[in-house]
Amino acid sequence: MTSKPADNTDTLQPLVQLKDHNVALLFSNYLQSLGIKSQLKSSRDEGHVIYCPEDKILQAKTEFDAFILQPYADKYQQAAWDRGETVSLNADDFSLINNFKDSFLAHAGIVTLLIFTLCWLVFLGSELGWAQTIFNTLQFYPQLSMDALLTDPIRLIGPAFFHFSWLHIVFNTMWWWQLGGSVEKTLGKVTLINLLLISAIVSNVGQYLVSGSNFGGLSGVVYALVGFVWWFGYLAPDRGLSLAKPLVGFLLFWLVLGFADLLPVNMANTAHLLGLLSGCFLALFTVKVIGINDNK
């Protein structure tokens, strides 16, 4: 009788699948230089798959997103040298566009991609000269009333899809893709839709009550995702949905800077705070009240 050799990737989660061995080896070495356990497994059918622990998967994905844009950066080769290996890349080994496309689409589900695309279509339409028309369509109610809610319900969530600058939309949509994609892949599209709708309504209504209807952006929803992933990871760590403490600290610090009025742009601080709190509450509700069965 023979037994299959132990495969220690069983306790790890697949992070990314790459076509070229050198590229996969380079990034695997870099993860290990950061203290993230990483294992490269190759096969004829699957290509080269990098595995890492579930609790490090979000951090590793963030690192891969940076790596895919600058694979030739010195720090990646330095990590290989530190481990006593030399890995060389050339144009035949690495297709930046294809790998980025594969990584981008593989991480995000249909809801994540639809909202991402909608935000960018709205923004590009604004940049092409229709900013005021689009803003007037999506702007929160100038005066909130039951009649207004019934006749034009889109305005309740509409401001979330309108962004005022390139920095604004890049920051929000990339965090939406990263965190929203993780939520959708782990818990399903229904969970992400509920999170989007509830956090958009709560943050928009709160910001309206504080400063009126002249605001926009997905950041209230993004902060809800931060709160949700943060607390879900704390309450159900075995599900592999978590946010690294340094990232939580950075985003909370950014929130504090907004309230302290130390940033060069106007921030919808109330929307950010209420989004964060609604996300934390929804994580608690998901785990403790309705359970955490996948709802895809």
PDB file of C-alpha atoms in Angstrom:
ATOM      1  CA  MET A   1       0.000   0.000   0.000  1.00  0.00           C
ATOM      2  CA  THR A   2       1.275   3.453  -0.846  1.00  0.00           C
ATOM      3  CA  SER A   3       0.274   6.788   0.565  1.00  0.00           C
ATOM      4  CA  LYS A   4       0.312  10.197  -1.031  1.00  0.00           C
ATOM      5  CA  PRO A   5       3.187  12.360   0.232  1.00  0.00           C
ATOM      6  CA  ALA A   6       2.075  15.039   2.669  1.00  0.00           C
ATOM      7  CA  ASP A   7       1.275  18.291   0.933  1.00  0.00           C
ATOM      8  CA  ASN A   8       1.853  21.177   3.305  1.00  0.00           C
ATOM      9  CA  THR A   9      -0.129  23.514   1.077  1.00  0.00           C
ATOM     10  CA  ASP A  10      -3.250  22.005   2.694  1.00  0.00           C
ATOM     11  CA  THR A  11      -3.026  24.543   5.501  1.00  0.00           C
ATOM     12  CA  LEU A  12      -2.400  27.394   3.082  1.00  0.00           C
ATOM     13  CA  GLN A  13      -4.652  29.222   0.654  1.00  0.00           C
ATOM     14  CA  PRO A  14      -3.886  29.790  -3.045  1.00  0.00           C
ATOM     15  CA  LEU A  15      -3.008  33.424  -3.641  1.00  0.00           C
ATOM     16  CA  VAL A  16      -2.297  33.717  -7.353  1.00  0.00           C
ATOM     17  CA  GLN A  17      -1.618  31.510 -10.366  1.00  0.00           C
ATOM     18  CA  LEU A  18       1.119  32.576 -12.781  1.00  0.00           C
ATOM     19  CA  LYS A  19       2.311  31.207 -16.088  1.00  0.00           C
ATOM     20  CA  ASP A  20       6.018  31.804 -15.608  1.00  0.00           C
ATOM     21  CA  HIS A  21       8.112  30.076 -12.940  1.00  0.00           C
ATOM     22  CA  ASN A  22      10.627  32.923 -12.574  1.00  0.00           C
ATOM     23  CA  VAL A  23       7.907  35.489 -11.912  1.00  0.00           C
ATOM     24  CA  ALA A  24       6.202  33.246  -9.354  1.00  0.00           C
ATOM     25  CA  LEU A  25       9.506  32.437  -7.637  1.00  0.00           C
ATOM     26  CA  LEU A  26      10.499  36.084  -7.442  1.00  0.00           C
ATOM     27  CA  PHE A  27       7.263  37.104  -5.750  1.00  0.00           C
ATOM     28  CA  SER A  28       7.252  34.067  -3.457  1.00  0.00           C
ATOM     29  CA  ASN A  29      10.728  35.020  -2.238  1.00  0.00           C
ATOM     30  CA  TYR A  30       9.590  38.577  -1.653  1.00  0.00           C
ATOM     31  CA  LEU A  31       6.629  37.459   0.470  1.00  0.00           C
ATOM     32  CA  GLN A  32       8.961  35.401   2.640  1.00  0.00           C
ATOM     33  CA  SER A  33      11.234  38.411   3.069  1.00  0.00           C
ATOM     34  CA  LEU A  34       8.211  40.210   4.580  1.00  0.00           C
ATOM     35  CA  GLY A  35       7.644  37.380   7.047  1.00  0.00           C
ATOM     36  CA  ILE A  36       4.683  35.966   5.107  1.00  0.00           C
ATOM     37  CA  LYS A  37       4.946  32.191   4.757  1.00  0.00           C
ATOM     38  CA  SER A  38       4.830  31.365   1.062  1.00  0.00           C
ATOM     39  CA  GLN A  39       5.025  28.167  -0.946  1.00  0.00           C
ATOM     40  CA  LEU A  40       5.282  27.776  -4.702  1.00  0.00           C
ATOM     41  CA  LYS A  41       3.681  24.712  -6.229  1.00  0.00           C
ATOM     42  CA  SER A  42       4.029  23.945  -9.937  1.00  0.00           C
ATOM     43  CA  SER A  43       2.195  21.531 -12.190  1.00  0.00           C
ATOM     44  CA  ARG A  44       1.643  21.105 -15.901  1.00  0.00           C
ATOM     45  CA  ASP A  45      -2.122  21.699 -15.598  1.00  0.00           C
ATOM     46  CA  GLU A  46      -2.242  24.556 -13.092  1.00  0.00           C
ATOM     47  CA  GLY A  47       0.999  26.334 -13.872  1.00  0.00           C
ATOM     48  CA  HIS A  48       2.727  27.967 -10.899  1.00  0.00           C
ATOM     49  CA  VAL A  49       0.536  28.663  -7.866  1.00  0.00           C
ATOM     50  CA  ILE A  50       1.681  30.658  -4.826  1.00  0.00           C
ATOM     51  CA  TYR A  51       0.146  29.691  -1.489  1.00  0.00           C
ATOM     52  CA  CYS A  52       0.134  31.682   1.754  1.00  0.00           C
ATOM     53  CA  PRO A  53      -1.708  31.585   5.124  1.00  0.00           C
ATOM     54  CA  GLU A  54      -5.360  32.633   5.139  1.00  0.00           C
ATOM     55  CA  ASP A  55      -4.793  35.361   7.726  1.00  0.00           C
ATOM     56  CA  LYS A  56      -2.174  36.963   5.445  1.00  0.00           C
ATOM     57  CA  ILE A  57      -4.099  36.676   2.189  1.00  0.00           C
ATOM     58  CA  LEU A  58      -5.256  40.310   2.007  1.00  0.00           C
ATOM     59  CA  GLN A  59      -1.799  41.658   2.803  1.00  0.00           C
ATOM     60  CA  ALA A  60      -0.270  39.320   0.227  1.00  0.00           C
ATOM     61  CA  LYS A  61      -2.804  40.400  -2.418  1.00  0.00           C
ATOM     62  CA  THR A  62      -1.980  44.038  -1.742  1.00  0.00           C
ATOM     63  CA  GLU A  63       1.713  43.276  -2.181  1.00  0.00           C
ATOM     64  CA  PHE A  64       1.007  41.392  -5.418  1.00  0.00           C
ATOM     65  CA  ASP A  65      -0.930  44.356  -6.822  1.00  0.00           C
ATOM     66  CA  ALA A  66       2.178  46.500  -6.289  1.00  0.00           C
ATOM     67  CA  PHE A  67       4.510  43.792  -7.629  1.00  0.00           C
ATOM     68  CA  ILE A  68       2.544  43.325 -10.845  1.00  0.00           C
ATOM     69  CA  LEU A  69       3.005  46.996 -11.711  1.00  0.00           C
ATOM     70  CA  GLN A  70       6.800  47.051 -11.090  1.00  0.00           C
ATOM     71  CA  PRO A  71       8.152  43.502 -11.186  1.00  0.00           C
ATOM     72  CA  TYR A  72      11.644  44.716 -12.072  1.00  0.00           C
ATOM     73  CA  ALA A  73      12.007  46.858  -8.927  1.00  0.00           C
ATOM     74  CA  ASP A  74      15.244  46.271  -7.034  1.00  0.00           C
ATOM     75  CA  LYS A  75      13.547  45.195  -3.816  1.00  0.00           C
ATOM     76  CA  TYR A  76      12.136  42.040  -5.412  1.00  0.00           C
ATOM     77  CA  GLN A  77      15.508  40.910  -6.762  1.00  0.00           C
ATOM     78  CA  GLN A  78      17.092  41.845  -3.431  1.00  0.00           C
ATOM     79  CA  ALA A  79      14.690  39.501  -1.652  1.00  0.00           C
ATOM     80  CA  ALA A  80      15.809  36.675  -3.952  1.00  0.00           C
ATOM     81  CA  TRP A  81      19.485  37.465  -3.343  1.00  0.00           C
ATOM     82  CA  ASP A  82      18.902  37.491   0.413  1.00  0.00           C
ATOM     83  CA  ARG A  83      17.620  33.930   0.089  1.00  0.00           C
ATOM     84  CA  GLY A  84      20.637  32.897  -1.956  1.00  0.00           C
ATOM     85  CA  GLU A  85      18.815  32.799  -5.300  1.00  0.00           C
ATOM     86  CA  THR A  86      19.090  34.778  -8.502  1.00  0.00           C
ATOM     87  CA  VAL A  87      15.935  35.216 -10.548  1.00  0.00           C
ATOM     88  CA  SER A  88      16.084  37.059 -13.850  1.00  0.00           C
ATOM     89  CA  LEU A  89      13.107  38.332 -15.797  1.00  0.00           C
ATOM     90  CA  ASN A  90      12.806  39.331 -19.415  1.00  0.00           C
ATOM     91  CA  ALA A  91      10.014  40.306 -21.766  1.00  0.00           C
ATOM     92  CA  ASP A  92       9.403  36.702 -22.800  1.00  0.00           C
ATOM     93  CA  ASP A  93       8.924  35.639 -19.182  1.00  0.00           C
ATOM     94  CA  PHE A  94       6.488  38.292 -18.112  1.00  0.00           C
ATOM     95  CA  SER A  95       3.407  39.849 -19.695  1.00  0.00           C
ATOM     96  CA  LEU A  96       2.428  42.781 -17.475  1.00  0.00           C
ATOM     97  CA  ILE A  97      -0.921  43.423 -19.112  1.00  0.00           C
ATOM     98  CA  ASN A  98      -2.095  39.814 -19.096  1.00  0.00           C
ATOM     99  CA  ASN A  99      -1.030  39.128 -15.523  1.00  0.00           C
ATOM    100  CA  PHE A 100      -2.580  42.344 -14.244  1.00  0.00           C
ATOM    101  CA  LYS A 101      -5.833  41.584 -16.078  1.00  0.00           C
ATOM    102  CA  ASP A 102      -5.929  38.049 -14.731  1.00  0.00           C
ATOM    103  CA  SER A 103      -5.249  39.221 -11.183  1.00  0.00           C
ATOM    104  CA  PHE A 104      -7.785  42.049 -11.379  1.00  0.00           C
ATOM    105  CA  LEU A 105     -10.632  39.920 -12.718  1.00  0.00           C
ATOM    106  CA  ALA A 106      -9.858  36.897 -10.556  1.00  0.00           C
ATOM    107  CA  HIS A 107     -10.138  38.880  -7.333  1.00  0.00           C
ATOM    108  CA  ALA A 108     -13.457  40.610  -8.049  1.00  0.00           C
ATOM    109  CA  GLY A 109     -16.944  39.166  -8.470  1.00  0.00           C
ATOM    110  CA  ILE A 110     -19.700  40.544 -10.691  1.00  0.00           C
ATOM    111  CA  VAL A 111     -21.051  43.031  -8.096  1.00  0.00           C
ATOM    112  CA  THR A 112     -17.584  44.377  -7.352  1.00  0.00           C
ATOM    113  CA  LEU A 113     -16.845  44.869 -11.034  1.00  0.00           C
ATOM    114  CA  LEU A 114     -20.235  46.452 -11.822  1.00  0.00           C
ATOM    115  CA  ILE A 115     -19.905  49.100  -9.097  1.00  0.00           C
ATOM    116  CA  PHE A 116     -16.263  49.708 -10.013  1.00  0.00           C
ATOM    117  CA  THR A 117     -17.254  50.224 -13.661  1.00  0.00           C
ATOM    118  CA  LEU A 118     -20.253  52.401 -12.797  1.00  0.00           C
ATOM    119  CA  CYS A 119     -18.127  54.770 -10.711  1.00  0.00           C
ATOM    120  CA  TRP A 120     -15.604  55.136 -13.515  1.00  0.00           C
ATOM    121  CA  LEU A 121     -18.269  55.670 -16.189  1.00  0.00           C
ATOM    122  CA  VAL A 122     -19.847  58.415 -14.076  1.00  0.00           C
ATOM    123  CA  PHE A 123     -16.448  60.010 -13.480  1.00  0.00           C
ATOM    124  CA  LEU A 124     -15.366  59.875 -17.124  1.00  0.00           C
ATOM    125  CA  GLY A 125     -18.726  61.319 -18.175  1.00  0.00           C
ATOM    126  CA  SER A 126     -18.132  64.173 -15.734  1.00  0.00           C
ATOM    127  CA  GLU A 127     -14.639  64.757 -17.132  1.00  0.00           C
ATOM    128  CA  LEU A 128     -16.063  64.908 -20.656  1.00  0.00           C
ATOM    129  CA  GLY A 129     -18.288  67.872 -19.806  1.00  0.00           C
ATOM    130  CA  TRP A 130     -21.440  66.459 -18.221  1.00  0.00           C
ATOM    131  CA  ALA A 131     -20.376  66.937 -14.602  1.00  0.00           C
ATOM    132  CA  GLN A 132     -23.195  69.262 -13.549  1.00  0.00           C
ATOM    133  CA  THR A 133     -25.896  67.226 -15.281  1.00  0.00           C
ATOM    134  CA  ILE A 134     -24.686  63.962 -13.757  1.00  0.00           C
ATOM    135  CA  PHE A 135     -24.249  65.508 -10.313  1.00  0.00           C
ATOM    136  CA  ASN A 136     -27.762  66.961 -10.433  1.00  0.00           C
ATOM    137  CA  THR A 137     -29.087  63.478 -11.251  1.00  0.00           C
ATOM    138  CA  LEU A 138     -27.214  61.680  -8.479  1.00  0.00           C
ATOM    139  CA  GLN A 139     -27.090  64.408  -5.829  1.00  0.00           C
ATOM    140  CA  PHE A 140     -28.751  63.711  -2.489  1.00  0.00           C
ATOM    141  CA  TYR A 141     -32.164  65.312  -2.009  1.00  0.00           C
ATOM    142  CA  PRO A 142     -31.951  69.094  -1.567  1.00  0.00           C
ATOM    143  CA  GLN A 143     -34.804  68.589   0.888  1.00  0.00           C
ATOM    144  CA  LEU A 144     -35.406  65.137   2.341  1.00  0.00           C
ATOM    145  CA  SER A 145     -39.051  64.093   2.462  1.00  0.00           C
ATOM    146  CA  MET A 146     -41.203  61.013   1.986  1.00  0.00           C
ATOM    147  CA  ASP A 147     -42.468  62.312  -1.358  1.00  0.00           C
ATOM    148  CA  ALA A 148     -38.886  62.816  -2.544  1.00  0.00           C
ATOM    149  CA  LEU A 149     -37.937  59.279  -1.480  1.00  0.00           C
ATOM    150  CA  LEU A 150     -40.847  57.781  -3.400  1.00  0.00           C
ATOM    151  CA  THR A 151     -40.422  59.817  -6.584  1.00  0.00           C
ATOM    152  CA  ASP A 152     -36.614  59.678  -6.877  1.00  0.00           C
ATOM    153  CA  PRO A 153     -35.205  56.818  -4.755  1.00  0.00           C
ATOM    154  CA  ILE A 154     -31.855  56.676  -6.616  1.00  0.00           C
ATOM    155  CA  ARG A 155     -30.751  59.871  -4.844  1.00  0.00           C
ATOM    156  CA  LEU A 156     -30.652  57.959  -1.570  1.00  0.00           C
ATOM    157  CA  ILE A 157     -27.508  56.138  -2.732  1.00  0.00           C
ATOM    158  CA  GLY A 158     -26.624  58.199  -5.829  1.00  0.00           C
ATOM    159  CA  PRO A 159     -23.881  60.387  -4.272  1.00  0.00           C
ATOM    160  CA  ALA A 160     -21.758  57.280  -3.654  1.00  0.00           C
ATOM    161  CA  PHE A 161     -21.116  56.958  -7.397  1.00  0.00           C
ATOM    162  CA  PHE A 162     -20.008  60.550  -8.065  1.00  0.00           C
ATOM    163  CA  HIS A 163     -16.352  61.534  -7.542  1.00  0.00           C
ATOM    164  CA  PHE A 164     -14.771  64.967  -7.769  1.00  0.00           C
ATOM    165  CA  SER A 165     -11.139  64.219  -8.726  1.00  0.00           C
ATOM    166  CA  TRP A 166      -8.782  61.560 -10.056  1.00  0.00           C
ATOM    167  CA  LEU A 167      -7.259  60.992  -6.617  1.00  0.00           C
ATOM    168  CA  HIS A 168     -10.740  60.685  -5.114  1.00  0.00           C
ATOM    169  CA  ILE A 169     -11.941  57.977  -7.493  1.00  0.00           C
ATOM    170  CA  VAL A 170      -8.667  56.030  -7.654  1.00  0.00           C
ATOM    171  CA  PHE A 171      -8.468  55.804  -3.859  1.00  0.00           C
ATOM    172  CA  ASN A 172     -12.100  54.781  -3.444  1.00  0.00           C
ATOM    173  CA  THR A 173     -12.434  52.328  -6.331  1.00  0.00           C
ATOM    174  CA  MET A 174      -9.195  50.485  -5.612  1.00  0.00           C
ATOM    175  CA  TRP A 175     -10.212  49.980  -1.979  1.00  0.00           C
ATOM    176  CA  TRP A 176     -13.675  48.937  -3.180  1.00  0.00           C
ATOM    177  CA  TRP A 177     -12.089  46.410  -5.556  1.00  0.00           C
ATOM    178  CA  GLN A 178      -9.739  45.068  -2.869  1.00  0.00           C
ATOM    179  CA  LEU A 179     -12.163  44.827   0.066  1.00  0.00           C
ATOM    180  CA  GLY A 180     -15.428  44.443  -1.834  1.00  0.00           C
ATOM    181  CA  GLY A 181     -13.876  41.704  -3.949  1.00  0.00           C
ATOM    182  CA  SER A 182     -12.753  39.849  -0.831  1.00  0.00           C
ATOM    183  CA  VAL A 183     -16.209  40.099   0.753  1.00  0.00           C
ATOM    184  CA  GLU A 184     -17.964  38.930  -2.420  1.00  0.00           C
ATOM    185  CA  LYS A 185     -15.572  36.007  -2.957  1.00  0.00           C
ATOM    186  CA  THR A 186     -15.818  34.904   0.687  1.00  0.00           C
ATOM    187  CA  LEU A 187     -19.465  35.582   1.602  1.00  0.00           C
ATOM    188  CA  GLY A 188     -21.236  36.053  -1.724  1.00  0.00           C
ATOM    189  CA  LYS A 189     -22.806  38.810  -3.762  1.00  0.00           C
ATOM    190  CA  VAL A 190     -25.898  39.216  -1.545  1.00  0.00           C
ATOM    191  CA  THR A 191     -23.757  40.117   1.452  1.00  0.00           C
ATOM    192  CA  LEU A 192     -21.855  42.708  -0.582  1.00  0.00           C
ATOM    193  CA  ILE A 193     -25.046  44.212  -2.038  1.00  0.00           C
ATOM    194  CA  ASN A 194     -26.575  44.541   1.432  1.00  0.00           C
ATOM    195  CA  LEU A 195     -23.394  46.133   2.729  1.00  0.00           C
ATOM    196  CA  LEU A 196     -23.308  48.569  -0.184  1.00  0.00           C
ATOM    197  CA  LEU A 197     -26.937  49.652   0.138  1.00  0.00           C
ATOM    198  CA  ILE A 198     -27.061  49.940   3.931  1.00  0.00           C
ATOM    199  CA  SER A 199     -23.753  51.764   4.301  1.00  0.00           C
ATOM    200  CA  ALA A 200     -24.485  54.124   1.383  1.00  0.00           C
ATOM    201  CA  ILE A 201     -27.872  55.072   2.856  1.00  0.00           C
ATOM    202  CA  VAL A 202     -26.563  55.491   6.406  1.00  0.00           C
ATOM    203  CA  SER A 203     -23.496  57.521   5.402  1.00  0.00           C
ATOM    204  CA  ASN A 204     -25.397  59.686   2.882  1.00  0.00           C
ATOM    205  CA  VAL A 205     -28.238  60.532   5.252  1.00  0.00           C
ATOM    206  CA  GLY A 206     -25.786  61.323   8.042  1.00  0.00           C
ATOM    207  CA  GLN A 207     -23.653  63.572   5.845  1.00  0.00           C
ATOM    208  CA  TYR A 208     -26.761  65.361   4.562  1.00  0.00           C
ATOM    209  CA  LEU A 209     -27.953  66.104   8.090  1.00  0.00           C
ATOM    210  CA  VAL A 210     -24.568  67.596   8.975  1.00  0.00           C
ATOM    211  CA  SER A 211     -23.565  69.514   5.845  1.00  0.00           C
ATOM    212  CA  GLY A 212     -26.382  69.467   3.289  1.00  0.00           C
ATOM    213  CA  SER A 213     -26.530  67.741  -0.085  1.00  0.00           C
ATOM    214  CA  ASN A 214     -23.304  68.943  -1.711  1.00  0.00           C
ATOM    215  CA  PHE A 215     -21.141  65.815  -1.308  1.00  0.00           C
ATOM    216  CA  GLY A 216     -20.226  62.642  -3.157  1.00  0.00           C
ATOM    217  CA  GLY A 217     -17.966  59.628  -3.280  1.00  0.00           C
ATOM    218  CA  LEU A 218     -17.811  55.942  -2.378  1.00  0.00           C
ATOM    219  CA  SER A 219     -15.683  56.537   0.712  1.00  0.00           C
ATOM    220  CA  GLY A 220     -18.555  55.994   3.167  1.00  0.00           C
ATOM    221  CA  VAL A 221     -19.029  52.552   1.650  1.00  0.00           C
ATOM    222  CA  VAL A 222     -15.269  51.954   1.626  1.00  0.00           C
ATOM    223  CA  TYR A 223     -15.070  52.701   5.338  1.00  0.00           C
ATOM    224  CA  ALA A 224     -17.996  50.339   5.872  1.00  0.00           C
ATOM    225  CA  LEU A 225     -15.979  47.641   4.110  1.00  0.00           C
ATOM    226  CA  VAL A 226     -13.008  48.443   6.326  1.00  0.00           C
ATOM    227  CA  GLY A 227     -15.164  48.092   9.445  1.00  0.00           C
ATOM    228  CA  PHE A 228     -16.846  44.945   8.158  1.00  0.00           C
ATOM    229  CA  VAL A 229     -13.662  43.102   7.139  1.00  0.00           C
ATOM    230  CA  TRP A 230     -11.858  44.252  10.292  1.00  0.00           C
ATOM    231  CA  TRP A 231     -14.558  43.001  12.680  1.00  0.00           C
ATOM    232  CA  PHE A 232     -15.500  39.957  10.647  1.00  0.00           C
ATOM    233  CA  GLY A 233     -11.863  38.868  10.763  1.00  0.00           C
ATOM    234  CA  TYR A 234     -11.871  39.340  14.542  1.00  0.00           C
ATOM    235  CA  LEU A 235     -15.159  37.501  15.084  1.00  0.00           C
ATOM    236  CA  ALA A 236     -14.662  34.686  12.544  1.00  0.00           C
ATOM    237  CA  PRO A 237     -10.907  34.369  11.923  1.00  0.00           C
ATOM    238  CA  ASP A 238     -11.267  30.897  10.411  1.00  0.00           C
ATOM    239  CA  ARG A 239     -13.047  32.288   7.332  1.00  0.00           C
ATOM    240  CA  GLY A 240      -9.918  33.944   5.933  1.00  0.00           C
ATOM    241  CA  LEU A 241     -11.453  37.428   5.670  1.00  0.00           C
ATOM    242  CA  SER A 242      -9.291  39.893   7.570  1.00  0.00           C
ATOM    243  CA  LEU A 243      -7.511  43.222   7.330  1.00  0.00           C
ATOM    244  CA  ALA A 244      -3.922  43.731   8.439  1.00  0.00           C
ATOM    245  CA  LYS A 245      -3.583  45.913  11.546  1.00  0.00           C
ATOM    246  CA  PRO A 246      -1.246  48.437   9.844  1.00  0.00           C
ATOM    247  CA  LEU A 247      -3.870  49.045   7.142  1.00  0.00           C
ATOM    248  CA  VAL A 248      -6.611  49.478   9.745  1.00  0.00           C
ATOM    249  CA  GLY A 249      -4.376  51.916  11.599  1.00  0.00           C
ATOM    250  CA  PHE A 250      -3.631  53.889   8.440  1.00  0.00           C
ATOM    251  CA  LEU A 251      -7.305  54.246   7.504  1.00  0.00           C
ATOM    252  CA  LEU A 252      -8.341  55.187  11.031  1.00  0.00           C
ATOM    253  CA  PHE A 253      -5.538  57.751  11.142  1.00  0.00           C
ATOM    254  CA  TRP A 254      -6.800  59.167   7.829  1.00  0.00           C
ATOM    255  CA  LEU A 255     -10.266  59.414   9.381  1.00  0.00           C
ATOM    256  CA  VAL A 256      -8.894  61.328  12.382  1.00  0.00           C
ATOM    257  CA  LEU A 257      -6.994  63.713  10.093  1.00  0.00           C
ATOM    258  CA  GLY A 258     -10.245  64.502   8.303  1.00  0.00           C
ATOM    259  CA  PHE A 259     -12.036  65.408  11.531  1.00  0.00           C
ATOM    260  CA  ALA A 260      -9.035  67.465  12.633  1.00  0.00           C
ATOM    261  CA  ASP A 261      -9.268  69.401   9.340  1.00  0.00           C
ATOM    262  CA  LEU A 262      -5.584  68.758   8.590  1.00  0.00           C
ATOM    263  CA  LEU A 263      -6.065  67.583   5.011  1.00  0.00           C
ATOM    264  CA  PRO A 264      -5.834  69.842   1.933  1.00  0.00           C
ATOM    265  CA  VAL A 265      -9.257  68.682   0.642  1.00  0.00           C
ATOM    266  CA  ASN A 266     -12.760  68.787   2.076  1.00  0.00           C
ATOM    267  CA  MET A 267     -13.675  65.412   3.544  1.00  0.00           C
ATOM    268  CA  ALA A 268     -17.142  63.959   4.133  1.00  0.00           C
ATOM    269  CA  ASN A 269     -16.107  63.033   7.670  1.00  0.00           C
ATOM    270  CA  THR A 270     -19.570  62.131   8.932  1.00  0.00           C
ATOM    271  CA  ALA A 271     -20.076  59.744   5.990  1.00  0.00           C
ATOM    272  CA  HIS A 272     -16.729  58.104   6.741  1.00  0.00           C
ATOM    273  CA  LEU A 273     -17.462  57.630  10.430  1.00  0.00           C
ATOM    274  CA  LEU A 274     -21.005  56.364   9.942  1.00  0.00           C
ATOM    275  CA  GLY A 275     -19.822  54.066   7.160  1.00  0.00           C
ATOM    276  CA  LEU A 276     -17.175  52.587   9.458  1.00  0.00           C
ATOM    277  CA  LEU A 277     -19.659  52.070  12.296  1.00  0.00           C
ATOM    278  CA  SER A 278     -22.285  50.540   9.996  1.00  0.00           C
ATOM    279  CA  GLY A 279     -19.706  48.094   8.633  1.00  0.00           C
ATOM    280  CA  CYS A 280     -18.664  47.028  12.141  1.00  0.00           C
ATOM    281  CA  PHE A 281     -22.311  46.535  13.105  1.00  0.00           C
ATOM    282  CA  LEU A 282     -23.066  44.539   9.956  1.00  0.00           C
ATOM    283  CA  ALA A 283     -20.106  42.242  10.647  1.00  0.00           C
ATOM    284  CA  LEU A 284     -21.395  41.649  14.171  1.00  0.00           C
ATOM    285  CA  PHE A 285     -24.922  41.057  12.844  1.00  0.00           C
ATOM    286  CA  THR A 286     -23.676  38.687  10.126  1.00  0.00           C
ATOM    287  CA  VAL A 287     -21.653  36.533  12.498  1.00  0.00           C
ATOM    288  CA  LYS A 288     -23.802  36.576  15.636  1.00  0.00           C
ATOM    289  CA  VAL A 289     -27.365  36.850  14.310  1.00  0.00           C
ATOM    290  CA  ILE A 290     -27.719  35.377  10.830  1.00  0.00           C
ATOM    291  CA  GLY A 291     -24.621  33.171  10.881  1.00  0.00           C
ATOM    292  CA  ILE A 292     -21.886  33.129   8.266  1.00  0.00           C
ATOM    293  CA  ASN A 293     -23.117  30.643   5.688  1.00  0.00           C
ATOM    294  CA  ASP A 294     -22.138  31.663   2.164  1.00  0.00           C
ATOM    295  CA  ASN A 295     -24.979  33.496   0.409  1.00  0.00           C
ATOM    296  CA  LYS A 296     -23.848  33.587  -3.179  1.00  0.00           C
TER     297      LYS A 296
END
